[in-house]
Amino acid sequence: MEAVLLVQIVQTLRRGEIGLDIVAALSMGSALAVGETLAAAVVALMYAGGQFLEAFAQARARRELRGLLGRVPRTATRLVGPTAETVLVEAIRPGDRLMIRRGDAVPVDGNVEAGEALLDQSSLTGEPLPVRIPKDGAAMSGSVNVGEAFVLGTRLPAAESTYAGIVRLVDQAEASKAPMSRLADRYSLGFLGLTLTFAGAAYALSQDVVRSVAVLVVATPCPLILAVPVALVAGVSRSAGLGVLVKGAAPLEALARIRSVVMDKTGTLTEGRPGLLEVRPEGSVTEAELLRLAASAEQGSTHPMAAAIVAAARERGLPLVAPIGISEVPGHGLCADVEGRTVCVGSRRFVAGCLNDRPGALRHDPEPASVEDVDVCVAIDGRIAGSLVMMDLVRPAAGALLTRLRALGIRRIVLATGDRRAVAEAVGSRLGLDAVKADLTPTAKVDAVKAARGDGPVMMVGDGVNDAPALAAADVGVAMGARGAAASSEVADVVLVGDDLARLADGMEIAIGARRLAVQSVVAGIGLSTTGMIAATFGYLPPLQGALLQEAIDVAVVMNALRAAMLKPASWR
């Protein structure tokens, strides 16, 4: 063991580093030199056992990451006309139709084309209950079908799917070394000097070299060597189990120290797509009838606003009919015949233009919507029947997330968006943000991140390609992985696998807990070791008993650090 340790030390010194293993080598070598062979054997056992415990702890802590890798599907059942064929996942192309049977893992991202899917997404998002995906709903690769078979229409090739991106992130996460571990190496020379000072004092007091050996034996700094990486890697693994992929121990430790947050708006704090906020009927028409006729007509359009209106009507269970005689001006509106009635849906200017040839038909403009809303007018049989208020809806979990972030020590939350100032300020006011910065270019978002550093380490949260520079500039970049751009996920330090914003606070809680356990283990371990060194200096702790004491300290701190693998955020308690 001594020879192996010396080889490791020489290799470390050649790289220009002074590791804490030098103290372990000194304690073993000096114990052997003075005939304390049993103490030397205990130190060797302690060192080898410590390395084993570290390997065991990290292997246990990475079980969620290994679980992800173990669920990679190799083949899939592709439907070609009336026949089914088994193909390699790599051969799947966008537009293919796949049969996903009970127990199958979804191999690529896609939409449910036939049937209804009941998917276990626990390995991706941490959601413990199966999620029901309706027809046309999105299914993430890596989730497992626990219901009846369904047909999946693929959207991406396997190499670009959510699951493939997760596997790449796992590889990055496992290759990281904790910053506190680097800090331990950086100050190892000082610790070595302190140990030699105690050893020299012991000899000066007693003229007994054995007493100095006892100091060296007790000083073996395994708590600092083992506890930090074990706790942080366990935290990385635990976060992955909750759907928060942290790319290694360094970002996890940084995540625990965040004091300022810069957030994008569209797709992050808001849904990133239009939604129906309110139905405003006029005259004798009811809300349900107004929405039903408008949605029936909008079935003839591919505009995102039209799709949102149709989706809102279907969510309310309204019976839609097929429109005929559709006349559309793309981006402005359309007119169609619905059940023998002429229905026009679109902007106020478009609807006014449609009614110009009917004097008195346009009685007045509908009530203006607020600055962040879009007002869609609806006319039926030549008269204004009401309006539909559309907006980019704030995520339901956004308010609760910001409250949790402040409870975790975040001092300042800033909205940074390229959207119009009026829209951004409306969202900022609604959520109680500390500052709003609008009309920003990607470069200006980077400047916003740098400016926020005055309040402490900064976390940037975004989802688009335009957010990628700011994510890279922040101390911790967080990407929304479900609908986010690939570029943002690549440069981010943390990726939220699902579309649940609350996972961000969960990840921060795990990071803070893991760092707390790491520091707790180090302080307790080094404190006990220092106490033992003092006792050995004054002759109260012989080499053998010192070695046994240090062994017990090492086991205790590693087991304490391993508790990070069992941390639970407040939302899961």
XYZ file of C-alpha atoms in Angstrom:
573
model
C 0.000 0.000 0.000
C 2.863 2.363 0.852
C 4.449 1.764 -2.563
C 1.163 2.356 -4.388
C 0.588 5.537 -2.428
C 4.098 6.801 -3.202
C 3.518 6.216 -6.922
C 0.278 8.234 -6.734
C 2.060 11.050 -4.882
C 4.863 11.188 -7.473
C 2.308 11.379 -10.276
C 0.503 14.184 -8.436
C 3.719 16.151 -7.902
C 4.606 15.809 -11.585
C 1.335 17.594 -12.379
C 2.376 20.407 -10.053
C -0.122 19.478 -7.328
C 0.418 18.726 -3.662
C -2.260 16.320 -2.471
C -3.408 15.413 1.011
C -2.236 11.848 0.387
C 1.266 12.990 1.468
C 0.121 13.035 5.101
C -1.135 9.444 4.771
C 2.197 8.370 3.275
C 4.150 10.092 6.077
C 2.037 8.432 8.765
C 2.486 4.932 7.296
C 6.187 5.380 6.592
C 7.012 6.838 10.010
C 4.985 4.137 11.817
C 6.932 1.438 10.007
C 10.244 3.220 10.741
C 9.684 3.169 14.513
C 8.372 -0.399 14.608
C 4.674 0.466 14.988
C 3.745 -2.071 12.314
C 0.204 -2.641 13.586
C -0.505 1.098 13.531
C 0.926 1.287 10.002
C -1.318 -1.609 8.978
C -4.375 0.133 10.430
C -3.507 3.337 8.525
C -3.079 1.314 5.322
C -6.395 -0.427 5.958
C -7.974 2.940 6.691
C -6.701 4.425 3.442
C -7.711 1.436 1.325
C -11.040 1.204 3.135
C -11.624 4.903 2.611
C -11.086 4.550 -1.127
C -13.439 1.577 -1.163
C -16.073 3.512 0.793
C -15.760 6.424 -1.630
C -16.193 4.118 -4.630
C -19.114 2.352 -2.950
C -20.774 5.628 -1.979
C -20.435 7.108 -5.451
C -21.719 3.917 -7.077
C -24.750 3.960 -4.790
C -25.302 7.654 -5.310
C -25.261 7.313 -9.114
C -27.983 4.700 -9.259
C -30.463 7.169 -10.814
C -27.942 8.101 -13.506
C -27.160 4.463 -14.200
C -30.887 3.775 -14.271
C -31.254 6.339 -17.045
C -28.499 4.743 -19.113
C -29.899 1.259 -18.538
C -33.254 2.194 -20.070
C -31.931 3.147 -23.486
C -34.108 1.247 -26.005
C -32.209 -0.521 -28.774
C -35.042 -1.415 -31.159
C -38.558 -0.230 -31.976
C -41.631 -1.506 -33.825
C -42.265 0.611 -36.921
C -45.583 0.532 -38.767
C -45.334 0.468 -42.560
C -48.842 0.355 -43.986
C -50.608 -2.662 -42.488
C -47.367 -4.392 -41.460
C -45.023 -3.962 -38.509
C -41.259 -4.324 -38.580
C -38.535 -4.269 -35.933
C -35.864 -1.648 -36.608
C -32.868 -0.268 -34.772
C -33.555 3.002 -32.967
C -30.861 4.673 -35.048
C -32.920 3.949 -38.185
C -35.993 5.886 -36.983
C -36.702 9.055 -38.937
C -39.123 11.977 -38.350
C -42.584 11.062 -39.608
C -42.294 7.346 -38.830
C -45.190 5.677 -37.006
C -44.179 3.432 -34.097
C -46.201 0.954 -32.087
C -45.445 1.425 -28.372
C -46.611 -1.639 -26.447
C -47.142 -1.977 -22.718
C -43.738 -1.989 -21.009
C -41.904 -0.431 -23.977
C -39.718 2.637 -23.522
C -40.557 5.475 -25.909
C -37.458 5.505 -28.166
C -37.732 9.033 -29.641
C -39.743 12.208 -29.092
C -43.114 12.267 -30.814
C -46.875 12.763 -30.575
C -49.598 10.262 -29.771
C -51.350 9.554 -33.108
C -53.776 6.832 -32.111
C -55.069 5.836 -28.715
C -54.183 7.406 -25.390
C -50.820 6.981 -23.676
C -50.229 6.315 -19.990
C -46.532 6.978 -19.417
C -44.198 6.485 -16.474
C -41.894 9.530 -16.624
C -40.341 9.045 -13.178
C -36.815 8.496 -14.505
C -37.034 11.742 -16.490
C -38.948 14.182 -14.320
C -39.161 12.494 -10.919
C -42.978 12.504 -11.190
C -43.977 9.375 -9.204
C -47.409 8.880 -10.815
C -47.994 7.876 -14.455
C -48.977 10.748 -16.755
C -51.888 10.403 -19.205
C -51.100 11.822 -22.660
C -54.137 12.422 -24.924
C -54.239 12.067 -28.697
C -51.893 14.595 -30.372
C -50.113 15.125 -27.030
C -46.308 15.087 -26.825
C -44.524 11.990 -25.490
C -40.913 12.276 -24.278
C -38.377 9.647 -25.209
C -37.220 7.574 -22.241
C -40.685 7.381 -20.641
C -42.213 3.909 -20.290
C -45.680 2.867 -21.452
C -47.598 1.420 -18.482
C -50.987 1.459 -20.217
C -52.432 0.074 -23.418
C -50.496 0.110 -26.699
C -50.577 3.320 -28.719
C -49.191 4.682 -31.976
C -46.447 7.312 -31.813
C -45.741 9.718 -34.646
C -42.048 10.629 -34.430
C -40.819 14.228 -34.522
C -37.046 13.854 -34.153
C -34.367 11.308 -34.986
C -33.024 9.305 -32.054
C -29.781 11.308 -31.828
C -31.713 14.562 -31.257
C -34.347 13.273 -28.857
C -34.765 14.224 -25.203
C -33.403 10.897 -23.988
C -30.239 11.056 -26.099
C -29.573 14.532 -24.721
C -29.999 13.210 -21.172
C -27.468 10.450 -21.780
C -24.940 13.015 -23.020
C -25.542 15.145 -19.932
C -25.066 12.107 -17.683
C -21.665 11.475 -19.240
C -20.667 15.074 -18.485
C -22.000 14.878 -14.930
C -19.994 11.771 -14.047
C -16.725 13.332 -15.208
C -16.699 16.235 -12.756
C -14.539 16.984 -9.709
C -16.018 19.032 -6.881
C -14.673 22.570 -6.340
C -14.335 21.911 -2.611
C -12.140 18.945 -3.472
C -9.903 21.236 -5.514
C -9.910 23.646 -2.603
C -8.692 20.821 -0.337
C -5.799 20.114 -2.707
C -4.970 23.815 -2.954
C -4.553 24.170 0.803
C -2.999 20.766 1.411
C 0.440 22.362 1.861
C -0.902 24.445 4.749
C -2.491 21.382 6.350
C 0.757 19.479 5.910
C 2.622 22.343 7.610
C 0.179 22.314 10.526
C 0.587 18.542 10.914
C 4.386 18.784 10.912
C 4.178 21.615 13.457
C 2.152 19.434 15.825
C 4.514 16.501 15.226
C 7.539 18.702 15.929
C 5.917 20.065 19.102
C 5.229 16.519 20.282
C 8.887 15.599 19.867
C 10.078 18.834 21.494
C 7.929 18.155 24.557
C 8.870 14.504 24.983
C 11.949 13.755 22.890
C 9.923 10.682 21.880
C 9.641 10.059 18.148
C 6.747 7.637 18.713
C 4.638 10.519 19.992
C 5.321 12.412 16.753
C 4.290 9.335 14.781
C 1.013 9.248 16.723
C 0.319 12.827 15.619
C 0.918 11.918 11.972
C -1.350 8.885 12.235
C -4.232 10.884 13.685
C -3.723 13.685 11.132
C -4.571 11.579 8.078
C -7.142 13.916 6.411
C -9.507 11.351 4.934
C -12.624 13.346 5.910
C -11.618 16.137 3.526
C -10.534 13.684 0.817
C -13.702 11.583 0.933
C -16.637 13.523 2.338
C -16.816 16.342 -0.222
C -16.930 14.284 -3.446
C -19.251 11.713 -1.904
C -21.787 14.333 -0.769
C -21.752 16.342 -3.997
C -21.877 13.377 -6.368
C -24.737 11.981 -4.275
C -26.476 15.349 -4.682
C -25.985 15.243 -8.467
C -27.561 11.800 -8.526
C -30.460 12.763 -6.274
C -31.203 15.796 -8.429
C -31.284 13.603 -11.532
C -33.885 11.441 -9.837
C -36.088 14.529 -9.489
C -35.759 15.569 -13.135
C -32.993 18.146 -12.583
C -29.855 17.207 -14.524
C -26.823 18.941 -13.015
C -23.700 18.591 -15.146
C -21.394 17.560 -12.329
C -20.387 18.386 -8.780
C -18.969 21.840 -9.616
C -22.293 23.268 -10.881
C -24.101 21.642 -7.951
C -21.828 23.385 -5.439
C -22.282 26.675 -7.335
C -26.066 26.183 -7.383
C -26.059 26.076 -3.586
C -24.463 29.550 -3.398
C -26.766 31.441 -5.820
C -28.060 34.793 -4.522
C -29.407 36.454 -7.691
C -31.590 35.071 -10.502
C -32.107 36.407 -14.031
C -35.052 34.819 -15.841
C -36.265 34.868 -19.419
C -40.002 35.414 -19.959
C -41.327 33.526 -22.970
C -41.240 29.784 -22.413
C -39.744 30.188 -18.944
C -42.047 32.239 -16.731
C -44.800 32.061 -19.340
C -46.089 29.134 -21.390
C -44.473 30.407 -24.585
C -47.661 29.951 -26.615
C -50.980 31.812 -26.770
C -53.818 30.768 -24.501
C -57.403 31.892 -24.008
C -57.699 34.231 -21.034
C -61.324 35.399 -21.300
C -64.425 35.203 -23.499
C -66.313 38.537 -23.803
C -69.708 38.106 -25.513
C -71.913 41.000 -26.629
C -75.665 41.066 -27.097
C -77.634 37.844 -26.742
C -74.870 35.377 -27.609
C -73.518 33.290 -24.715
C -69.844 32.716 -23.894
C -70.043 29.058 -24.858
C -71.778 29.764 -28.182
C -69.353 32.556 -29.067
C -66.350 30.349 -28.397
C -67.902 27.343 -30.174
C -68.621 29.235 -33.400
C -65.247 31.011 -33.379
C -63.362 27.768 -32.748
C -65.321 25.946 -35.460
C -64.307 28.609 -37.972
C -60.687 28.654 -36.745
C -60.329 24.958 -37.531
C -59.623 26.119 -41.052
C -56.498 28.060 -40.028
C -52.982 26.926 -39.093
C -52.176 30.119 -37.141
C -50.992 29.484 -33.514
C -53.743 31.797 -32.222
C -56.338 29.749 -34.082
C -54.931 26.524 -32.654
C -55.171 27.997 -29.125
C -58.826 28.957 -29.636
C -59.686 25.487 -30.947
C -57.828 23.854 -28.051
C -59.684 26.015 -25.507
C -63.050 25.023 -26.985
C -62.156 21.344 -26.907
C -60.959 21.603 -23.308
C -64.427 22.920 -22.418
C -66.103 20.061 -24.233
C -67.804 22.240 -26.864
C -69.016 20.390 -29.998
C -67.222 21.818 -33.043
C -68.392 21.510 -36.637
C -66.417 21.668 -39.860
C -66.354 25.129 -41.493
C -66.984 25.619 -45.213
C -66.286 28.465 -47.607
C -63.159 29.553 -45.746
C -61.596 32.870 -46.756
C -58.395 33.718 -44.859
C -55.920 36.571 -44.859
C -52.862 34.923 -43.228
C -51.846 36.615 -40.003
C -54.983 38.769 -39.855
C -58.081 36.577 -39.720
C -60.613 34.508 -41.622
C -64.286 34.225 -42.477
C -66.180 30.948 -42.863
C -69.662 29.493 -42.934
C -70.497 27.575 -39.751
C -73.894 25.875 -39.599
C -75.217 28.364 -42.145
C -73.941 31.393 -40.258
C -71.133 33.696 -41.429
C -68.417 33.847 -38.785
C -65.454 36.225 -39.030
C -62.561 35.912 -36.552
C -59.437 38.065 -36.423
C -57.990 41.438 -35.573
C -60.286 44.422 -35.065
C -59.038 45.984 -38.293
C -59.647 42.769 -40.238
C -63.173 42.312 -38.896
C -63.958 46.003 -39.498
C -62.818 45.600 -43.087
C -65.100 42.597 -43.523
C -68.085 44.594 -42.250
C -67.469 47.877 -44.077
C -70.090 47.096 -46.679
C -72.741 46.738 -43.962
C -73.476 50.266 -42.583
C -73.988 50.330 -38.846
C -72.895 46.735 -38.408
C -69.702 47.652 -36.510
C -71.256 49.451 -33.570
C -68.057 50.047 -31.608
C -64.673 48.584 -30.948
C -64.656 45.891 -28.303
C -63.210 46.915 -24.952
C -59.437 47.214 -25.361
C -57.421 44.443 -23.783
C -54.511 45.159 -21.442
C -51.033 45.698 -22.835
C -49.967 42.053 -22.523
C -53.170 40.702 -24.089
C -54.268 40.239 -27.710
C -57.894 40.934 -28.498
C -59.433 38.637 -31.163
C -62.735 39.988 -32.533
C -65.614 37.733 -33.544
C -68.452 38.785 -35.871
C -71.498 36.616 -36.573
C -73.785 37.317 -39.533
C -72.386 40.793 -40.052
C -72.510 42.031 -36.471
C -69.882 42.086 -33.723
C -70.690 39.233 -31.320
C -67.814 39.689 -28.878
C -64.120 39.104 -28.464
C -61.655 36.500 -27.223
C -58.822 37.762 -25.033
C -55.606 35.842 -25.742
C -52.268 36.091 -23.988
C -49.020 34.262 -23.306
C -50.191 32.763 -20.028
C -47.943 32.905 -16.972
C -47.031 29.391 -15.880
C -49.208 28.226 -12.979
C -46.123 27.280 -10.966
C -44.249 30.566 -11.544
C -45.527 32.419 -8.466
C -44.908 29.515 -6.113
C -41.427 29.021 -7.580
C -40.400 32.627 -6.935
C -41.667 32.388 -3.345
C -39.584 29.244 -2.780
C -36.500 30.813 -4.371
C -36.674 33.770 -1.988
C -37.058 31.372 0.945
C -33.858 29.640 -0.237
C -31.847 32.861 0.057
C -32.322 34.530 -3.343
C -32.016 38.275 -2.812
C -32.995 39.582 -6.242
C -35.015 38.213 -9.186
C -34.769 40.022 -12.529
C -36.813 39.499 -15.700
C -34.675 39.838 -18.849
C -36.532 39.469 -22.142
C -36.461 40.536 -25.735
C -40.203 41.186 -25.606
C -41.825 44.642 -25.516
C -41.433 46.649 -22.302
C -45.165 46.975 -21.681
C -45.631 43.212 -21.901
C -42.581 42.482 -19.741
C -43.581 44.978 -17.062
C -47.082 43.527 -16.900
C -45.624 40.053 -16.206
C -43.084 41.473 -13.746
C -45.776 43.325 -11.835
C -48.000 40.268 -11.716
C -45.206 38.114 -10.250
C -43.657 40.744 -7.978
C -40.206 40.709 -9.587
C -37.464 43.046 -8.367
C -36.573 44.442 -11.792
C -37.658 44.150 -15.435
C -35.362 44.577 -18.444
C -37.085 44.445 -21.846
C -36.296 44.812 -25.555
C -32.988 43.021 -24.951
C -30.716 41.535 -27.588
C -28.725 38.374 -26.704
C -25.727 40.605 -25.971
C -27.796 42.816 -23.691
C -28.968 39.720 -21.796
C -25.313 38.882 -21.108
C -24.843 42.419 -19.756
C -27.897 41.934 -17.522
C -26.348 38.782 -16.078
C -23.052 40.548 -15.399
C -24.840 43.483 -13.750
C -26.706 41.115 -11.423
C -23.424 39.847 -9.930
C -23.443 42.806 -7.571
C -25.955 40.859 -5.449
C -23.904 37.640 -5.429
C -23.484 34.572 -7.658
C -25.990 34.652 -10.536
C -28.253 31.987 -12.014
C -29.733 32.523 -15.489
C -32.871 30.594 -16.470
C -33.942 30.419 -20.130
C -35.019 28.165 -22.958
C -34.298 29.745 -26.338
C -31.311 29.982 -28.655
C -31.105 33.692 -27.806
C -30.635 32.748 -24.131
C -27.565 30.578 -24.762
C -24.939 33.393 -24.397
C -26.481 34.548 -21.105
C -26.672 30.964 -19.816
C -22.976 30.550 -20.535
C -22.117 33.877 -18.859
C -23.935 33.096 -15.601
C -22.374 31.311 -12.625
C -25.084 28.694 -13.152
C -27.092 28.467 -16.382
C -30.418 26.606 -16.217
C -32.199 25.476 -19.395
C -35.821 24.415 -19.722
C -35.261 21.083 -21.412
C -38.755 19.970 -22.433
C -39.399 22.620 -25.092
C -36.104 24.486 -24.928
C -33.645 24.825 -27.787
C -30.785 22.344 -28.054
C -28.271 25.203 -27.942
C -29.469 26.360 -24.520
C -29.324 22.814 -23.114
C -25.782 22.329 -24.396
C -24.303 25.437 -22.739
C -26.362 25.254 -19.529
C -24.982 23.826 -16.289
C -28.413 22.517 -15.253
C -31.218 21.163 -17.443
C -34.814 20.736 -16.248
C -35.878 17.572 -18.052
C -39.633 18.093 -17.757
C -41.703 21.217 -18.208
C -42.314 21.756 -14.472
C -40.732 24.990 -13.296
C -41.019 23.886 -9.649
C -38.155 21.437 -10.280
C -35.761 24.388 -10.234
C -36.442 25.033 -6.539
C -36.222 21.271 -5.872
C -32.764 21.212 -7.456
C -31.610 24.191 -5.402
C -32.812 22.546 -2.186
C -30.893 19.361 -3.022
C -27.753 21.380 -3.873
C -27.936 23.358 -0.624
C -28.516 20.172 1.369
C -25.638 18.309 -0.291
C -23.209 21.190 0.259
C -24.346 21.496 3.878
C -23.647 17.786 4.454
C -20.244 18.102 2.772
C -19.218 21.060 4.949
C -20.704 19.422 8.037
C -18.709 16.241 7.422
C -15.476 18.128 6.798
C -15.811 20.377 9.851
C -16.699 17.472 12.118
C -14.009 15.191 10.702
C -11.178 17.724 10.724
C -12.263 18.998 14.129
C -12.098 15.502 15.590
C -8.773 14.840 13.844
C -7.323 18.085 15.234
C -8.523 17.166 18.723
C -6.827 13.807 18.304
C -3.615 15.504 17.147
C -3.588 17.672 20.277
C -4.161 14.609 22.465
C -1.348 12.759 20.696
C 0.988 15.772 21.077
C 0.660 15.551 24.858
C 1.025 11.764 24.887
C -2.586 10.788 25.574
C -3.083 8.917 22.281
C -0.604 6.220 21.154
C -0.200 5.463 17.409
C -2.440 2.389 17.333
C -5.320 4.010 19.176
C -4.879 7.119 16.999
C -5.155 5.034 13.845
C -8.288 3.301 15.136
C -9.822 6.647 16.090
C -9.163 8.048 12.633
C -10.726 4.951 11.061
C -13.927 5.537 13.033
C -13.932 9.238 12.046
C -13.588 8.365 8.349
C -16.467 5.899 8.376
C -18.690 8.378 10.220
C -18.069 11.305 7.840
C -18.533 9.213 4.693
C -21.810 7.776 5.958
C -22.954 11.275 6.878
C -22.026 12.599 3.421
C -23.901 9.724 1.809
C -27.123 11.075 3.308
C -27.171 13.487 0.355
C -28.470 10.618 -1.783
C -31.636 10.549 0.335
C -32.411 14.275 0.480
C -36.007 15.319 -0.259
C -37.118 18.817 -1.267
C -39.970 20.428 0.642
C -42.409 19.725 -2.203
C -41.832 15.981 -1.801
C -42.203 15.750 1.974
